[in-house]
Amino acid sequence: MENVPNVDDAIISVHCHNDLGLAVANSLIAIEQGARQVECTINGLGERAGNTSLEEVVMAIRTRRDYFSEYYTEINAKEIVPISRRVSRTMGISVQPNKAIVGANAFAHSSGIHQDGIIKSRVTFEIIDPKEIGWKESQLILSPRSGRNALRHRLSELGYEVDAEQLDKVYERFLKVADKKKAVQDADLEAIMSDEIRSIPAVYELDYIQIVSGTRIASTTTVGIRTEDGIVERASTGDGPVDAAFKAIGQVIDIQLNLIDYQIRSVTEGEDAIGEVSLKVQDNWEYHHGTRCQH
């Protein structure tokens, strides 16, 4: 860059894609060569193979001070994991378990020699303190006996500030989850809050659904949809229960949609876990995405 006139008067930016898995490495080299702005994304999301992962760049600079002693960011590292989860749920794109920094296995140790090393000294296999980036376990156990103040306190620790009206709505959903579980985890609360943040007035509401499906029978789904005119019931067959349900709902809302993607996953572990459904549909040339949790 020494051949560029007045380069010192400009902030040089670097924008990398991860087609060869080198977006973060190239961005770090660019910093060493004079770039002072890195264009990156949470979880490395982006075109094709993705863009430079924000969390990996931030923690590389924070952790390897022997290489990056002259550089810093103003990112609050403790928000990295919570924001990663929120982006994942909002976009309906799961984070791969072995993803650096924010993957579920990033600080999981299964082999005997690794477990032994962690017990003796965590720094043997953990170059980063998990708590530094927001991996933490709640010391406050939330149960059906927990009150609103305890819930508000834990939500505040997770970064959610709610008013009295919002707290009432969240508390009602919290109790439904707590009644089915011995302890409500942070991931449960984040899923509930994610739903509340995205909550919009319902034009149609699913009142009931009945599914008949098997290995040698056609899948049939009957739905009852609550509309401003009352409950409308429709039934349809399809290539599986999801397809049948989608077609039955389509008869009620009278909109021809193309199902692009459908995912369901558990938010937490165990048989009593909250389930989260992510749906992506196409209406002519427009794409719409929705996510909803169910307990």
Tab-separated table of C-alpha atoms in Angstrom, residues 9-253:
chain	number	residue	atom	x	y	z
A	9	ASP	CA	-5.609	9.355	5.177
A	10	ALA	CA	-7.904	6.412	4.453
A	11	ILE	CA	-9.179	3.461	6.458
A	12	ILE	CA	-8.372	0.339	4.466
A	13	SER	CA	-11.063	-2.336	4.625
A	14	VAL	CA	-10.815	-6.063	3.896
A	15	HIS	CA	-13.728	-8.173	2.657
A	16	CYS	CA	-13.127	-11.926	2.369
A	17	HIS	CA	-15.240	-14.930	1.440
A	18	ASN	CA	-14.664	-18.401	2.818
A	19	ASP	CA	-14.620	-20.441	-0.394
A	20	LEU	CA	-11.344	-22.140	0.612
A	21	GLY	CA	-11.831	-21.843	4.355
A	22	LEU	CA	-9.319	-18.988	4.565
A	23	ALA	CA	-11.517	-15.933	5.151
A	24	VAL	CA	-10.398	-15.431	8.755
A	25	ALA	CA	-6.733	-16.157	8.002
A	26	ASN	CA	-6.699	-13.712	5.083
A	27	SER	CA	-8.442	-11.054	7.171
A	28	LEU	CA	-5.848	-11.376	9.941
A	29	ILE	CA	-3.023	-11.055	7.414
A	30	ALA	CA	-4.754	-7.969	6.011
A	31	ILE	CA	-4.757	-6.438	9.499
A	32	GLU	CA	-1.020	-7.022	9.769
A	33	GLN	CA	-0.588	-5.346	6.387
A	34	GLY	CA	-2.485	-2.211	7.354
A	35	ALA	CA	-6.225	-2.893	7.112
A	36	ARG	CA	-8.143	-1.323	9.995
A	37	GLN	CA	-11.637	-2.443	9.062
A	38	VAL	CA	-12.708	-6.064	8.679
A	39	GLU	CA	-16.044	-6.755	7.003
A	40	CYS	CA	-17.384	-9.827	8.747
A	41	THR	CA	-20.575	-11.537	9.890
A	42	ILE	CA	-21.895	-13.356	12.939
A	43	ASN	CA	-21.370	-17.127	12.529
A	44	GLY	CA	-19.586	-16.449	9.222
A	45	LEU	CA	-22.901	-16.233	7.355
A	46	GLY	CA	-22.838	-14.915	3.812
A	47	GLU	CA	-22.758	-15.567	0.079
A	48	ARG	CA	-21.635	-19.023	-1.087
A	49	ALA	CA	-19.373	-20.494	1.605
A	50	GLY	CA	-19.884	-17.474	3.832
A	51	ASN	CA	-17.928	-14.424	4.915
A	52	THR	CA	-15.277	-13.815	7.525
A	53	SER	CA	-16.493	-14.930	10.952
A	54	LEU	CA	-16.660	-11.982	13.351
A	55	GLU	CA	-16.255	-14.099	16.467
A	56	GLU	CA	-13.128	-15.825	15.154
A	57	VAL	CA	-11.402	-12.567	14.197
A	58	VAL	CA	-12.273	-10.927	17.519
A	59	MET	CA	-11.016	-13.820	19.620
A	60	ALA	CA	-7.880	-14.311	17.524
A	61	ILE	CA	-6.920	-10.686	18.204
A	62	ARG	CA	-7.832	-10.929	21.912
A	63	THR	CA	-6.167	-14.290	22.507
A	64	ARG	CA	-2.975	-14.102	20.456
A	65	ARG	CA	-1.540	-10.907	21.855
A	66	ASP	CA	1.912	-12.204	20.914
A	67	TYR	CA	0.924	-11.582	17.273
A	68	PHE	CA	-1.668	-8.822	17.583
A	69	SER	CA	-0.426	-6.702	20.497
A	70	GLU	CA	-0.896	-3.496	18.485
A	71	TYR	CA	-4.511	-4.206	17.536
A	72	TYR	CA	-7.821	-4.338	19.362
A	73	THR	CA	-11.575	-4.287	18.787
A	74	GLU	CA	-14.357	-2.709	20.813
A	75	ILE	CA	-16.552	-5.797	20.615
A	76	ASN	CA	-18.037	-6.945	23.949
A	77	ALA	CA	-16.816	-10.546	23.848
A	78	LYS	CA	-19.297	-11.730	26.484
A	79	GLU	CA	-22.117	-11.079	24.020
A	80	ILE	CA	-20.614	-13.272	21.288
A	81	VAL	CA	-22.334	-16.547	22.197
A	82	PRO	CA	-25.758	-15.024	23.029
A	83	ILE	CA	-25.770	-13.034	19.782
A	84	SER	CA	-24.638	-16.076	17.802
A	85	ARG	CA	-27.583	-18.061	19.165
A	86	ARG	CA	-30.002	-15.237	18.471
A	87	VAL	CA	-28.836	-14.876	14.866
A	88	SER	CA	-29.043	-18.633	14.374
A	89	ARG	CA	-32.635	-18.801	15.614
A	90	THR	CA	-33.741	-15.682	13.753
A	91	MET	CA	-32.370	-16.903	10.420
A	92	GLY	CA	-33.199	-20.557	10.973
A	93	ILE	CA	-29.610	-21.568	10.197
A	94	SER	CA	-28.050	-23.879	12.764
A	95	VAL	CA	-24.455	-23.363	13.842
A	96	GLN	CA	-22.338	-26.405	13.034
A	97	PRO	CA	-21.382	-28.181	16.294
A	98	ASN	CA	-17.636	-27.990	15.586
A	99	LYS	CA	-17.715	-24.286	14.688
A	100	ALA	CA	-14.846	-22.439	16.352
A	101	ILE	CA	-15.788	-20.228	19.313
A	102	VAL	CA	-19.591	-20.606	19.125
A	103	GLY	CA	-20.155	-24.255	18.148
A	104	ALA	CA	-21.773	-26.563	20.712
A	105	ASN	CA	-18.626	-28.706	20.781
A	106	ALA	CA	-16.150	-25.815	20.922
A	107	PHE	CA	-15.503	-26.500	24.616
A	108	ALA	CA	-16.670	-30.121	24.823
A	109	HIS	CA	-14.125	-32.829	25.628
A	110	SER	CA	-14.916	-36.506	25.092
A	111	SER	CA	-11.609	-38.366	24.699
A	112	GLY	CA	-10.011	-39.663	27.885
A	113	ILE	CA	-6.665	-37.938	27.436
A	114	HIS	CA	-8.367	-34.599	26.786
A	115	GLN	CA	-10.623	-34.958	29.814
A	116	ASP	CA	-7.636	-35.821	31.986
A	117	GLY	CA	-5.789	-32.763	30.695
A	118	ILE	CA	-8.764	-30.479	31.351
A	119	ILE	CA	-9.113	-31.777	34.907
A	120	LYS	CA	-5.442	-31.089	35.606
A	121	SER	CA	-5.274	-27.749	33.785
A	122	ARG	CA	-7.978	-26.258	31.543
A	123	VAL	CA	-5.463	-24.225	29.531
A	124	THR	CA	-4.014	-27.497	28.212
A	125	PHE	CA	-6.843	-27.815	25.683
A	126	GLU	CA	-8.717	-24.511	26.068
A	127	ILE	CA	-6.900	-21.457	24.775
A	128	ILE	CA	-9.997	-19.358	25.547
A	129	ASP	CA	-11.955	-19.120	28.777
A	130	PRO	CA	-15.544	-20.062	27.777
A	131	LYS	CA	-16.966	-17.480	30.196
A	132	GLU	CA	-15.064	-14.755	28.343
A	133	ILE	CA	-17.325	-15.146	25.314
A	134	GLY	CA	-20.624	-15.780	27.062
A	135	TRP	CA	-20.599	-19.528	27.661
A	136	LYS	CA	-21.933	-19.789	31.182
A	137	GLU	CA	-24.241	-21.830	33.316
A	138	SER	CA	-26.898	-20.176	35.395
A	139	GLN	CA	-26.356	-20.358	39.148
A	140	LEU	CA	-29.999	-19.437	39.641
A	141	ILE	CA	-32.159	-22.516	39.088
A	142	LEU	CA	-35.517	-21.514	37.639
A	143	SER	CA	-38.429	-23.846	38.376
A	144	PRO	CA	-42.248	-23.681	38.524
A	145	ARG	CA	-41.829	-22.130	41.992
A	146	SER	CA	-39.724	-19.240	40.681
A	147	GLY	CA	-41.395	-15.849	40.749
A	148	ARG	CA	-41.405	-12.929	38.364
A	149	ASN	CA	-38.472	-11.218	40.070
A	150	ALA	CA	-36.241	-14.261	39.643
A	151	LEU	CA	-37.246	-14.533	35.995
A	152	ARG	CA	-36.646	-10.829	35.355
A	153	HIS	CA	-33.225	-11.080	37.042
A	154	ARG	CA	-32.139	-14.003	34.870
A	155	LEU	CA	-33.452	-12.346	31.708
A	156	SER	CA	-31.463	-9.236	32.597
A	157	GLU	CA	-28.312	-11.348	32.986
A	158	LEU	CA	-28.968	-12.736	29.511
A	159	GLY	CA	-29.295	-9.220	28.121
A	160	TYR	CA	-33.093	-8.905	27.970
A	161	GLU	CA	-34.738	-5.918	29.649
A	162	VAL	CA	-38.517	-6.273	29.837
A	163	ASP	CA	-41.272	-4.013	31.122
A	164	ALA	CA	-44.125	-5.187	33.339
A	165	GLU	CA	-46.429	-6.065	30.428
A	166	GLN	CA	-43.749	-8.026	28.586
A	167	LEU	CA	-42.766	-9.795	31.798
A	168	ASP	CA	-46.346	-10.994	32.308
A	169	LYS	CA	-46.425	-12.519	28.811
A	170	VAL	CA	-43.011	-14.123	29.175
A	171	TYR	CA	-43.818	-15.400	32.670
A	172	GLU	CA	-46.964	-17.113	31.396
A	173	ARG	CA	-44.941	-18.981	28.766
A	174	PHE	CA	-42.170	-19.647	31.285
A	175	LEU	CA	-44.616	-21.407	33.622
A	176	LYS	CA	-45.858	-23.655	30.813
A	177	VAL	CA	-42.282	-24.766	30.168
A	178	ALA	CA	-41.400	-25.004	33.859
A	179	ASP	CA	-44.420	-27.212	34.582
A	180	LYS	CA	-42.976	-29.811	32.193
A	181	LYS	CA	-39.328	-29.518	33.249
A	182	LYS	CA	-37.479	-29.733	36.552
A	183	ALA	CA	-35.337	-26.741	35.639
A	184	VAL	CA	-35.623	-24.140	32.884
A	185	GLN	CA	-32.337	-23.550	31.082
A	186	ASP	CA	-30.982	-20.363	29.538
A	187	ALA	CA	-31.591	-21.767	26.059
A	188	ASP	CA	-35.278	-22.195	26.957
A	189	LEU	CA	-35.513	-18.560	28.051
A	190	GLU	CA	-33.717	-17.353	24.939
A	191	ALA	CA	-36.129	-19.319	22.753
A	192	ILE	CA	-39.118	-17.820	24.573
A	193	MET	CA	-37.706	-14.309	24.276
A	194	SER	CA	-36.900	-14.842	20.612
A	195	ASP	CA	-40.565	-15.632	20.000
A	196	GLU	CA	-41.743	-12.619	21.986
A	197	ILE	CA	-39.383	-10.220	20.207
A	198	ARG	CA	-40.637	-11.365	16.799
A	199	SER	CA	-44.270	-11.521	17.880
A	200	ILE	CA	-46.677	-9.904	15.414
A	201	PRO	CA	-50.494	-9.815	15.371
A	202	ALA	CA	-51.911	-13.122	14.136
A	203	VAL	CA	-54.137	-13.020	11.057
A	204	TYR	CA	-54.624	-16.784	11.144
A	205	GLU	CA	-54.132	-19.078	14.114
A	206	LEU	CA	-53.884	-22.866	14.146
A	207	ASP	CA	-56.635	-24.123	16.451
A	208	TYR	CA	-56.080	-27.853	15.950
A	209	ILE	CA	-54.376	-30.343	13.674
A	210	GLN	CA	-54.962	-34.065	13.096
A	211	ILE	CA	-52.505	-36.220	11.172
A	212	VAL	CA	-52.949	-39.718	9.763
A	213	SER	CA	-49.763	-41.179	8.342
A	214	GLY	CA	-47.998	-44.505	7.993
A	215	THR	CA	-45.774	-46.670	5.826
A	216	ARG	CA	-48.584	-47.981	3.602
A	217	ILE	CA	-51.191	-45.253	3.693
A	218	ALA	CA	-51.360	-41.793	2.200
A	219	SER	CA	-50.582	-39.004	4.625
A	220	THR	CA	-53.695	-36.992	5.437
A	221	THR	CA	-53.810	-33.855	7.539
A	222	THR	CA	-56.857	-32.010	8.845
A	223	VAL	CA	-56.423	-28.509	10.219
A	224	GLY	CA	-58.692	-26.050	11.939
A	225	ILE	CA	-57.620	-22.457	11.322
A	226	ARG	CA	-59.037	-19.641	13.424
A	227	THR	CA	-59.932	-16.638	11.243
A	228	GLU	CA	-61.915	-13.446	11.793
A	229	ASP	CA	-64.956	-15.371	10.534
A	230	GLY	CA	-64.466	-18.296	12.916
A	231	ILE	CA	-62.720	-21.664	12.642
A	232	VAL	CA	-62.305	-23.015	9.114
A	233	GLU	CA	-61.531	-26.725	8.696
A	234	ARG	CA	-59.782	-28.225	5.679
A	235	ALA	CA	-58.127	-31.563	4.925
A	236	SER	CA	-55.598	-32.656	2.341
A	237	THR	CA	-53.287	-35.506	1.389
A	238	GLY	CA	-49.655	-35.131	0.438
A	239	ASP	CA	-46.189	-36.643	0.162
A	240	GLY	CA	-45.875	-36.902	3.928
A	241	PRO	CA	-47.593	-35.194	6.864
A	242	VAL	CA	-45.767	-31.880	6.428
A	243	ASP	CA	-46.719	-31.595	2.765
A	244	ALA	CA	-50.313	-32.567	3.573
A	245	ALA	CA	-50.516	-29.983	6.368
A	246	PHE	CA	-49.039	-27.314	4.135
A	247	LYS	CA	-51.629	-27.998	1.428
A	248	ALA	CA	-54.508	-28.024	3.918
A	249	ILE	CA	-53.445	-24.676	5.366
A	250	GLY	CA	-53.070	-23.311	1.846
A	251	GLN	CA	-56.747	-24.052	1.191
A	252	VAL	CA	-57.703	-21.802	4.099
A	253	ILE	CA	-55.428	-18.824	3.495
